[in-house]
C-alpha positions in Angstrom: 291.9 136.5 36.4 293.6 133.8 34.5 295.2 134.5 31.1 292.7 132.3 29.2 289.7 134.2 30.5 291.3 137.5 29.6 292.2 136.4 26.1 288.6 135.1 25.6 287.2 138.5 26.2 289.8 140.3 24.0 288.5 141.2 20.5 290.2 139.1 17.8 292.6 141.0 15.6 290.9 141.7 12.3 292.4 140.5 9.1 294.8 142.7 7.3 293.6 144.8 4.3 295.2 143.7 1.0 296.1 146.3 -1.6 296.1 145.5 -5.3 297.9 148.1 -7.5 296.9 148.4 -11.1 299.4 150.0 -13.5 299.4 150.4 -17.3 299.8 153.1 -19.9 297.1 155.6 -20.7 294.0 154.0 -22.2 295.1 150.4 -21.5 291.7 149.7 -19.9 292.5 149.7 -16.2 289.2 151.2 -15.0 287.1 148.9 -17.2 288.9 145.9 -15.9 288.5 147.0 -12.2 284.8 147.7 -12.6 284.4 144.3 -14.3 285.8 142.5 -11.3 283.2 143.9 -8.9 280.1 141.8 -9.9 282.3 138.7 -9.5 283.1 139.3 -5.9 281.1 137.7 -3.0 278.0 139.5 -1.8 278.9 142.0 0.9 282.5 142.2 -0.2 283.7 145.8 0.4 286.2 147.2 -2.1 287.5 150.8 -2.2 289.2 152.3 -5.2 292.0 154.9 -4.8 292.4 156.5 -8.3 295.3 158.7 -9.5 294.7 160.6 -12.7 296.0 163.5 -14.7 293.8 166.6 -15.0 291.0 167.8 -12.8 288.0 165.8 -14.1 286.7 163.2 -11.6 285.3 160.8 -14.2 285.8 157.6 -12.2 284.0 159.0 -9.1 280.9 159.4 -11.3 281.2 155.9 -12.8 281.8 154.3 -9.4 278.4 155.6 -8.2 276.9 153.2 -10.6 279.0 150.3 -9.3 279.2 148.2 -6.1 282.4 150.0 -4.9 282.1 151.1 -1.3 283.9 154.3 -2.1 286.3 156.0 -4.5 289.0 158.4 -3.6 290.8 160.3 -6.4 294.2 162.0 -6.4 294.3 164.4 -9.3 296.6 166.8 -11.1 299.8 164.7 -11.1 301.4 161.3 -10.5 301.5 159.9 -7.0 304.8 158.2 -7.6 306.7 161.5 -8.1 304.9 164.9 -8.0 302.4 163.7 -5.5 304.6 161.3 -3.6 303.3 160.7 -0.1 299.7 161.5 -0.8 299.0 157.9 -1.5 300.1 156.8 2.0 297.8 159.5 3.5 294.9 158.4 1.4 295.3 154.7 2.2 295.4 155.4 5.9 292.2 157.5 5.6 290.5 154.7 3.7 291.5 152.2 6.4 290.1 154.4 9.2 286.9 155.4 7.4 285.8 152.3 5.6 287.8 149.3 6.9 287.3 147.6 3.5 288.0 144.0 2.5 290.4 145.2 -0.2 291.8 148.5 -1.5 292.4 148.8 -5.2 294.9 151.4 -6.3 294.6 152.5 -10.0 297.7 154.5 -11.0 298.1 157.2 -13.6 299.3 156.1 -17.0 303.0 157.0 -16.4 303.3 155.7 -12.8 306.4 153.7 -12.0 305.2 150.7 -9.9 308.3 150.3 -7.8 307.9 153.7 -6.2 304.3 152.9 -5.2 305.2 149.4 -4.0 307.9 150.8 -1.7 305.4 153.3 -0.2 303.0 150.4 0.5 305.8 148.3 2.0 306.6 151.2 4.3 302.9 151.2 5.4 303.1 147.5 6.0 305.8 148.2 8.6 304.2 151.3 10.0 300.8 149.5 10.4 302.4 146.3 11.6 301.0 144.4 8.7 297.4 145.8 8.9 297.9 147.2 5.3 299.7 144.8 2.9 300.7 144.7 -0.7 298.9 141.8 -2.4 299.9 142.4 -6.0 301.1 144.7 -8.7 298.9 144.1 -11.8 299.9 145.6 -15.2 297.4 146.1 -17.9 298.7 146.0 -21.5 296.8 147.4 -24.5 297.6 144.7 -27.0 296.7 146.9 -30.0 299.0 149.8 -29.1 301.7 148.6 -26.7 304.5 148.4 -29.3 303.7 152.0 -30.3 303.5 153.7 -27.0 306.4 151.6 -25.6 308.7 153.5 -27.9 307.5 156.8 -26.4 307.3 155.7 -22.8 310.2 154.1 -20.9 307.7 153.8 -18.0 305.6 151.4 -20.1 308.5 149.0 -20.2 309.1 149.4 -16.5 305.4 148.6 -15.8 305.7 145.4 -17.8 308.9 144.4 -16.1 308.1 145.1 -12.4 304.8 143.3 -11.8 303.2 140.1 -10.4 300.9 139.5 -13.4 300.3 141.0 -16.9 296.8 141.4 -18.2 296.6 141.5 -22.0 293.7 143.7 -22.9 292.1 144.5 -26.3 293.8 141.5 -27.9 290.6 140.8 -29.9 291.5 143.9 -32.1 294.7 142.2 -33.5 295.5 139.1 -35.4 296.7 135.8 -33.8 300.1 136.4 -35.3 300.3 140.0 -33.9 299.3 138.6 -30.5 302.0 135.9 -30.6 304.6 138.6 -31.5 303.4 140.8 -28.6 303.6 137.9 -26.1 307.1 137.0 -27.4 308.1 140.6 -26.9 306.6 140.8 -23.4 308.6 137.6 -22.6 311.8 139.5 -23.5 310.8 142.1 -20.9 309.6 139.7 -18.3 309.7 136.0 -18.9 308.7 134.9 -15.4 305.4 136.8 -14.9 302.1 135.1 -15.8 300.3 136.7 -18.8 296.6 136.5 -18.9 294.3 137.5 -21.8 291.2 139.4 -20.6 287.8 138.4 -21.7 286.5 141.6 -23.3 283.8 143.2 -21.2 284.0 140.3 -18.7 287.6 141.3 -17.8 289.4 138.7 -15.8 288.6 136.2 -13.0 289.4 137.9 -9.6 290.8 134.6 -8.3 293.7 135.0 -10.8 294.8 138.4 -9.5 293.6 138.6 -5.9 295.4 136.8 -3.1 298.8 136.6 -4.8 300.7 137.8 -1.7 303.3 139.7 -3.7 307.0 139.1 -2.9 308.1 142.1 -5.0 310.1 144.9 -3.3 310.2 143.3 0.1 313.8 144.2 0.8 316.5 146.4 -0.4 316.8 150.0 -1.3 314.3 151.7 -3.7 315.6 151.5 -7.2 316.7 154.8 -8.7 314.5 155.7 -11.6 314.5 158.9 -13.6 310.8 159.4 -13.8 310.1 160.8 -17.3 307.8 163.7 -17.7 306.1 161.8 -20.6 302.6 163.0 -20.5 301.2 166.5 -21.1 297.6 167.4 -20.3 295.1 170.1 -21.3 291.6 170.8 -20.1 288.8 171.5 -22.7 286.0 173.2 -20.9 282.6 174.9 -21.5 280.3 175.9 -18.8 276.5 176.2 -18.9 276.9 179.9 -19.7 279.0 179.2 -22.8 282.7 179.2 -23.5 284.8 180.0 -20.5 287.7 182.1 -21.7 291.2 182.3 -20.3 290.6 185.7 -18.8 287.5 184.6 -16.9 284.3 185.4 -18.6 281.7 183.1 -20.1 280.9 184.0 -23.7 277.4 183.6 -25.1 278.2 185.4 -28.3 281.1 186.6 -30.4 284.3 187.3 -28.5 287.4 189.1 -29.6 289.7 187.6 -27.0 290.9 184.7 -29.2 288.8 182.0 -27.7 286.2 179.9 -29.5 283.6 181.8 -31.4 279.9 181.2 -30.5 277.6 179.8 -33.2 273.9 179.3 -33.6 274.4 175.8 -35.1 272.5 173.0 -33.2 274.7 171.9 -30.3 276.8 175.1 -30.5 277.9 177.3 -27.5 274.5 179.0 -27.2 272.6 175.8 -26.8 273.8 174.3 -23.6 274.7 171.0 -25.2 277.0 169.5 -28.0 275.7 167.7 -31.0 276.6 164.0 -31.1 277.7 164.3 -34.7 280.0 167.2 -33.8 281.5 165.4 -30.9 282.1 162.1 -32.8 283.6 164.0 -35.7 286.0 165.9 -33.5 287.1 162.7 -31.7 287.6 160.9 -35.1 290.0 163.7 -36.2 292.3 163.2 -33.3 295.7 161.7 -34.1 296.5 158.7 -31.9 300.2 159.3 -32.7 300.2 162.4 -30.5 297.0 162.2 -28.4 296.8 159.1 -26.3 293.8 159.7 -24.1 290.7 161.9 -23.8 288.3 161.4 -21.0 285.6 163.4 -19.2 282.0 164.6 -19.6 280.0 166.1 -22.5 276.4 167.1 -22.4 274.6 165.9 -25.5 271.0 166.6 -26.5 269.8 163.7 -24.4 271.8 164.4 -21.3 275.2 164.1 -19.8 277.6 161.4 -21.2 281.0 160.0 -20.2 283.6 160.2 -23.0 286.4 157.7 -23.1 288.8 157.9 -26.1 292.1 156.0 -26.3 294.3 155.6 -29.3 291.6 156.2 -31.9 288.9 154.1 -30.2 286.1 156.0 -28.4 283.1 155.3 -26.2 280.4 157.8 -25.5 278.1 156.5 -22.7 275.1 158.0 -21.0 275.8 158.8 -17.4 272.3 159.0 -16.1 271.9 161.0 -12.9 274.9 163.2 -12.4 275.9 166.2 -10.3 278.2 167.3 -13.2 276.6 170.5 -14.5 279.1 171.7 -17.2 278.5 171.2 -20.9 282.1 170.1 -21.7 284.8 169.0 -19.3 287.5 166.9 -20.9 291.1 166.1 -20.1 293.3 165.6 -23.2 296.5 163.6 -22.6 299.4 162.9 -25.0 302.8 163.7 -26.3 304.5 166.7 -24.7 304.5 169.7 -27.1 301.6 168.4 -29.2 298.6 168.2 -26.8 297.8 171.9 -26.6 297.4 172.2 -30.4 295.2 169.1 -30.6 293.1 170.3 -27.6 292.5 173.6 -29.3 291.2 171.9 -32.4 288.9 169.7 -30.3 287.7 172.7 -28.3 286.8 174.6 -31.4 284.8 171.7 -32.7 282.7 171.4 -29.5 282.4 175.2 -28.8 284.7 175.1 -25.8 288.0 176.6 -24.9 291.3 175.3 -23.5 292.1 176.3 -20.0 
């Protein structure tokens, strides 16, 4: 048998799977931008999202069921660039074997240092002989709040410095002068990287961020970076039987253990749902100086809703069909030493407790 005949019968090597990594501080809008990309992709294009998040609430898996994502994998309870280092590589390999997608999108936690993640993907490039490749690091900036959280988070500066492209989100909430000042400041952190303004709910054109073939972190040793433990989290929870207290029982009446007291007010712990006015009032009282992000699920009188709150702005959206059965399941994220107190006040307002 001649070599030509043998080669003709050999299956062609499939194209490599590009990986796009989204970084950005808590509440910058990474998930919304990712979901906005999907309707703009060609028919039949298969994208899988690997999501890393603080807390235990799988919000994005529920949202993705209503999108065209082929699958969502979530790594919870820590940051995969430090505490959960190595889990990302395992998850990426599992996604490759299970779904063989056209693209993998990695959405990092709000305090992830992009260089560490990029080095893990570069290692996978070598280990898979180029079957998995790093396409781009994309950093999402919250234009309205960047200068505030940048002071609290050294990682926010790193995210803006080590990236292939910066997406400026929520710029419509600030003046033209404030936007110019922000762009000037971003240029002091990174003057060579393109900066693109998102188009509100339309997000950004995928052609601007897909297919970049990143040259970041191709060679050299991994940069030493003291990963700051910047974010503290707390879980606000209420089951269908009422408040779940720290010592394990569900309370459908008064309790002397120090947890939230039950009430007969509409939407209170005995009703199996939360009043919309009570929820919105509780969110409005949160301080964006100490609480940066609240996300999760709350059952209102008309069904289960997804709650997204970031730096004073909130969205409460009906989820539709859901396998989430609890009344309240929220993750509160913010400044270390302040989150627990804020979470307790939120829990009291919605008839829940802090776990």
